[in-house]
Amino acid sequence: MKEIQSGLIQVAGIIDNAEARMLVESGVNYLGFPLRLTVHKEDISEEEAGKIIRSLKPPCFGVLITYLKRADDILNFCHQLGARMVQLHGDVSPDELANLRKLDSKLYIIKSLIVKDNNLSELEAQLSSFCPYADAFITDTYDPATGACGATGKTHDWNVSRRLVSISPKPIILAGGLHPDNVREAIQYVRPAGVDVHTGVESSNGRKDPPLVRKFIAEAADAFEKVNRSEK
């Protein structure tokens, strides 16, 4: 799988096939499936997630989001679901990531960088150690109340993500508390390669809301276009 280009929009937390179909029809190309988690409850069964992931055709892709830590466990789960992109939020060591890369050189690996209070230097070190093996990174927000490293609905200090974008040789996706009313500002300030949204486009019943999804996509796409134009 080739490197992601600027303008990636990922929606995570797919509930069922109808929601996946709505997102694809709305213009979302990356659908995230959080599974085998340490904190949150899964949104969908592994069997149903696998069916949806296998049904997606380029330029649409299913992204396995998981807290698994061991290379063989991660790869086996990817094979089970038919996933060729994996987003790792667990405490994976650089050695395990290197093993995963050796086991499957074509698997697209996105490693999380979890923003906490005053941990920029730690994140810079993580980026450096994981960079040889990861294809991309995603910055997300830590919630001290629950221990969650994603899907918190909370923003973090965008100065941290902006700094990581400026030094990373690999693409960085911005996540954490994004929604239709702040995604434009986030993209213009942080200048990430992509954005990820989960709870920020959901209605009160926990399902993705089509008008919110469309507004998020429109705001993000316009912001990416303006950023890319300004950098030429």
GROMACS .gro file of C-alpha atoms in nm:
model
  232
    1MET     CA    1   0.000   0.000   0.000
    2LYS     CA    2   0.143   0.332  -0.103
    3GLU     CA    3   0.206   0.618   0.139
    4ILE     CA    4  -0.098   0.821   0.239
    5GLN     CA    5  -0.126   1.159   0.074
    6SER     CA    6  -0.220   1.488   0.236
    7GLY     CA    7  -0.592   1.517   0.290
    8LEU     CA    8  -0.665   1.181   0.449
    9ILE     CA    9  -0.995   1.169   0.640
   10GLN     CA   10  -1.059   0.872   0.865
   11VAL     CA   11  -1.381   0.801   1.056
   12ALA     CA   12  -1.345   0.546   1.334
   13GLY     CA   13  -1.589   0.343   1.538
   14ILE     CA   14  -1.796   0.185   1.260
   15ILE     CA   15  -2.107   0.022   1.405
   16ASP     CA   16  -2.247  -0.180   1.113
   17ASN     CA   17  -2.255  -0.220   0.736
   18ALA     CA   18  -2.521   0.048   0.691
   19GLU     CA   19  -2.300   0.302   0.867
   20ALA     CA   20  -1.997   0.197   0.663
   21ARG     CA   21  -2.197   0.235   0.341
   22MET     CA   22  -2.316   0.582   0.444
   23LEU     CA   23  -1.960   0.693   0.517
   24VAL     CA   24  -1.827   0.565   0.185
   25GLU     CA   25  -2.112   0.733  -0.002
   26SER     CA   26  -2.031   1.056   0.186
   27GLY     CA   27  -1.670   1.045   0.063
   28VAL     CA   28  -1.482   0.882   0.351
   29ASN     CA   29  -1.198   0.662   0.225
   30TYR     CA   30  -1.060   0.531   0.556
   31LEU     CA   31  -1.288   0.349   0.799
   32GLY     CA   32  -1.146   0.264   1.142
   33PHE     CA   33  -1.247  -0.043   1.343
   34PRO     CA   34  -1.135  -0.033   1.710
   35LEU     CA   35  -1.114  -0.395   1.830
   36ARG     CA   36  -0.951  -0.589   2.115
   37LEU     CA   37  -0.934  -0.280   2.330
   38THR     CA   38  -0.819  -0.229   2.687
   39VAL     CA   39  -1.068   0.041   2.787
   40HIS     CA   40  -1.356   0.100   2.549
   41LYS     CA   41  -1.626  -0.145   2.448
   42GLU     CA   42  -1.607  -0.257   2.086
   43ASP     CA   43  -1.858  -0.096   1.848
   44ILE     CA   44  -1.891  -0.405   1.627
   45SER     CA   45  -1.814  -0.777   1.634
   46GLU     CA   46  -1.492  -0.901   1.481
   47GLU     CA   47  -1.688  -1.110   1.233
   48GLU     CA   48  -1.892  -0.816   1.108
   49ALA     CA   49  -1.585  -0.592   1.094
   50GLY     CA   50  -1.408  -0.849   0.878
   51LYS     CA   51  -1.701  -0.867   0.638
   52ILE     CA   52  -1.703  -0.490   0.593
   53ILE     CA   53  -1.325  -0.460   0.558
   54ARG     CA   54  -1.317  -0.731   0.289
   55SER     CA   55  -1.602  -0.561   0.102
   56LEU     CA   56  -1.420  -0.227   0.069
   57LYS     CA   57  -1.252  -0.152  -0.262
   58PRO     CA   58  -0.977   0.106  -0.326
   59PRO     CA   59  -0.967   0.396  -0.270
   60CYS     CA   60  -1.159   0.288   0.042
   61PHE     CA   61  -0.977   0.092   0.313
   62GLY     CA   62  -1.057  -0.059   0.649
   63VAL     CA   63  -0.812   0.023   0.929
   64LEU     CA   64  -0.779  -0.213   1.224
   65ILE     CA   65  -0.734  -0.007   1.543
   66THR     CA   66  -0.610  -0.217   1.833
   67TYR     CA   67  -0.416  -0.226   2.158
   68LEU     CA   68  -0.247  -0.558   2.081
   69LYS     CA   69   0.127  -0.548   2.153
   70ARG     CA   70   0.286  -0.860   2.004
   71ALA     CA   71   0.378  -0.874   1.636
   72ASP     CA   72   0.240  -1.223   1.576
   73ASP     CA   73  -0.090  -1.141   1.751
   74ILE     CA   74  -0.127  -0.821   1.548
   75LEU     CA   75  -0.053  -0.992   1.218
   76ASN     CA   76  -0.283  -1.287   1.290
   77PHE     CA   77  -0.565  -1.048   1.372
   78CYS     CA   78  -0.505  -0.851   1.052
   79HIS     CA   79  -0.521  -1.173   0.852
   80GLN     CA   80  -0.840  -1.276   1.032
   81LEU     CA   81  -1.010  -0.950   0.933
   82GLY     CA   82  -0.852  -0.907   0.593
   83ALA     CA   83  -0.703  -0.575   0.706
   84ARG     CA   84  -0.399  -0.434   0.528
   85MET     CA   85  -0.376  -0.123   0.746
   86VAL     CA   86  -0.332  -0.135   1.123
   87GLN     CA   87  -0.328   0.146   1.378
   88LEU     CA   88  -0.149   0.050   1.700
   89HIS     CA   89  -0.247   0.225   2.024
   90GLY     CA   90  -0.095  -0.026   2.265
   91ASP     CA   91   0.241  -0.009   2.438
   92VAL     CA   92   0.421  -0.173   2.149
   93SER     CA   93   0.800  -0.183   2.166
   94PRO     CA   94   1.019  -0.081   1.871
   95ASP     CA   95   1.145  -0.441   1.858
   96GLU     CA   96   0.792  -0.576   1.818
   97LEU     CA   97   0.722  -0.318   1.548
   98ALA     CA   98   1.041  -0.426   1.373
   99ASN     CA   99   0.927  -0.788   1.395
  100LEU     CA  100   0.589  -0.696   1.250
  101ARG     CA  101   0.760  -0.520   0.961
  102LYS     CA  102   0.975  -0.831   0.897
  103LEU     CA  103   0.674  -1.062   0.911
  104ASP     CA  104   0.477  -0.856   0.659
  105SER     CA  105   0.669  -0.586   0.476
  106LYS     CA  106   0.357  -0.466   0.291
  107LEU     CA  107   0.132  -0.416   0.594
  108TYR     CA  108   0.063  -0.043   0.639
  109ILE     CA  109   0.150   0.040   1.001
  110ILE     CA  110   0.025   0.353   1.180
  111LYS     CA  111   0.170   0.403   1.529
  112SER     CA  112  -0.002   0.623   1.784
  113LEU     CA  113   0.173   0.904   1.968
  114ILE     CA  114  -0.039   0.976   2.275
  115VAL     CA  115  -0.028   1.332   2.400
  116LYS     CA  116  -0.024   1.378   2.778
  117ASP     CA  117   0.074   1.672   2.994
  118ASN     CA  118   0.435   1.777   2.933
  119ASN     CA  119   0.543   1.469   2.736
  120LEU     CA  120   0.669   1.629   2.415
  121SER     CA  121   1.028   1.510   2.465
  122GLU     CA  122   0.902   1.156   2.522
  123LEU     CA  123   0.695   1.171   2.203
  124GLU     CA  124   0.992   1.303   2.005
  125ALA     CA  125   1.195   1.004   2.125
  126GLN     CA  126   0.913   0.762   2.036
  127LEU     CA  127   0.883   0.910   1.690
  128SER     CA  128   1.254   0.862   1.634
  129SER     CA  129   1.257   0.501   1.757
  130PHE     CA  130   0.946   0.391   1.567
  131CYS     CA  131   1.015   0.583   1.246
  132PRO     CA  132   1.217   0.307   1.072
  133TYR     CA  133   0.924   0.064   1.102
  134ALA     CA  134   0.605   0.275   1.090
  135ASP     CA  135   0.451   0.408   0.771
  136ALA     CA  136   0.267   0.689   0.950
  137PHE     CA  137   0.180   0.819   1.297
  138ILE     CA  138  -0.137   0.940   1.463
  139THR     CA  139  -0.139   1.187   1.751
  140ASP     CA  140  -0.424   1.133   1.995
  141THR     CA  141  -0.533   1.242   2.342
  142TYR     CA  142  -0.477   1.060   2.671
  143ASP     CA  143  -0.765   1.063   2.920
  144PRO     CA  144  -0.628   1.031   3.277
  145ALA     CA  145  -0.977   0.961   3.411
  146THR     CA  146  -1.017   0.639   3.211
  147GLY     CA  147  -0.668   0.557   3.088
  148ALA     CA  148  -0.796   0.568   2.729
  149CYS     CA  149  -0.545   0.651   2.455
  150GLY     CA  150  -0.801   0.744   2.192
  151ALA     CA  151  -1.175   0.789   2.137
  152THR     CA  152  -1.175   1.027   2.433
  153GLY     CA  153  -1.362   1.310   2.261
  154LYS     CA  154  -1.097   1.542   2.403
  155THR     CA  155  -0.853   1.769   2.224
  156HIS     CA  156  -0.489   1.803   2.328
  157ASP     CA  157  -0.231   2.078   2.295
  158TRP     CA  158  -0.208   2.122   1.919
  159ASN     CA  159   0.137   2.278   1.964
  160VAL     CA  160   0.262   1.927   2.043
  161SER     CA  161   0.117   1.776   1.726
  162ARG     CA  162   0.239   2.073   1.523
  163ARG     CA  163   0.592   2.018   1.651
  164LEU     CA  164   0.579   1.645   1.571
  165VAL     CA  165   0.452   1.720   1.219
  166SER     CA  166   0.743   1.959   1.168
  167ILE     CA  167   1.007   1.699   1.256
  168SER     CA  168   0.853   1.376   1.128
  169PRO     CA  169   0.973   1.228   0.799
  170LYS     CA  170   0.655   1.019   0.797
  171PRO     CA  171   0.294   1.143   0.761
  172ILE     CA  172   0.111   1.233   1.081
  173ILE     CA  173  -0.265   1.208   1.129
  174LEU     CA  174  -0.428   1.433   1.388
  175ALA     CA  175  -0.694   1.288   1.619
  176GLY     CA  176  -0.850   1.381   1.951
  177GLY     CA  177  -1.170   1.577   2.003
  178LEU     CA  178  -1.210   1.683   1.642
  179HIS     CA  179  -1.555   1.779   1.512
  180PRO     CA  180  -1.701   1.984   1.225
  181ASP     CA  181  -1.657   2.315   1.408
  182ASN     CA  182  -1.286   2.282   1.492
  183VAL     CA  183  -1.136   2.060   1.221
  184ARG     CA  184  -1.063   2.352   0.987
  185GLU     CA  185  -0.870   2.541   1.255
  186ALA     CA  186  -0.687   2.221   1.356
  187ILE     CA  187  -0.569   2.149   1.002
  188GLN     CA  188  -0.461   2.506   0.936
  189TYR     CA  189  -0.261   2.519   1.259
  190VAL     CA  190  -0.115   2.168   1.287
  191ARG     CA  191  -0.083   2.096   0.912
  192PRO     CA  192  -0.118   1.718   0.945
  193ALA     CA  193  -0.135   1.473   0.656
  194GLY     CA  194  -0.477   1.361   0.773
  195VAL     CA  195  -0.743   1.383   1.041
  196ASP     CA  196  -0.935   1.120   1.234
  197VAL     CA  197  -1.277   1.161   1.393
  198HIS     CA  198  -1.483   0.924   1.605
  199THR     CA  199  -1.731   1.070   1.854
  200GLY     CA  200  -1.722   1.414   1.693
  201VAL     CA  201  -1.960   1.312   1.414
  202GLU     CA  202  -2.197   1.102   1.624
  203SER     CA  203  -2.551   1.187   1.727
  204SER     CA  204  -2.688   1.120   2.076
  205ASN     CA  205  -2.772   0.760   1.984
  206GLY     CA  206  -2.406   0.680   1.917
  207ARG     CA  207  -2.442   0.646   1.541
  208LYS     CA  208  -2.259   0.857   1.286
  209ASP     CA  209  -2.481   1.147   1.183
  210PRO     CA  210  -2.484   1.202   0.802
  211PRO     CA  211  -2.509   1.584   0.815
  212LEU     CA  212  -2.225   1.601   1.070
  213VAL     CA  213  -2.015   1.366   0.858
  214ARG     CA  214  -2.072   1.572   0.546
  215LYS     CA  215  -1.992   1.897   0.726
  216PHE     CA  216  -1.673   1.748   0.874
  217ILE     CA  217  -1.559   1.628   0.531
  218ALA     CA  218  -1.637   1.963   0.368
  219GLU     CA  219  -1.455   2.164   0.634
  220ALA     CA  220  -1.153   1.931   0.635
  221ALA     CA  221  -1.127   1.908   0.257
  222ASP     CA  222  -1.140   2.284   0.216
  223ALA     CA  223  -0.879   2.335   0.488
  224PHE     CA  224  -0.644   2.078   0.333
  225GLU     CA  225  -0.682   2.241  -0.007
  226LYS     CA  226  -0.593   2.584   0.130
  227VAL     CA  227  -0.296   2.451   0.328
  228ASN     CA  228  -0.161   2.261   0.027
  229ARG     CA  229  -0.206   2.567  -0.195
  230SER     CA  230  -0.022   2.790   0.053
  231GLU     CA  231   0.272   2.549   0.067
  232LYS     CA  232   0.329   2.546  -0.309
   0.00000   0.00000   0.00000
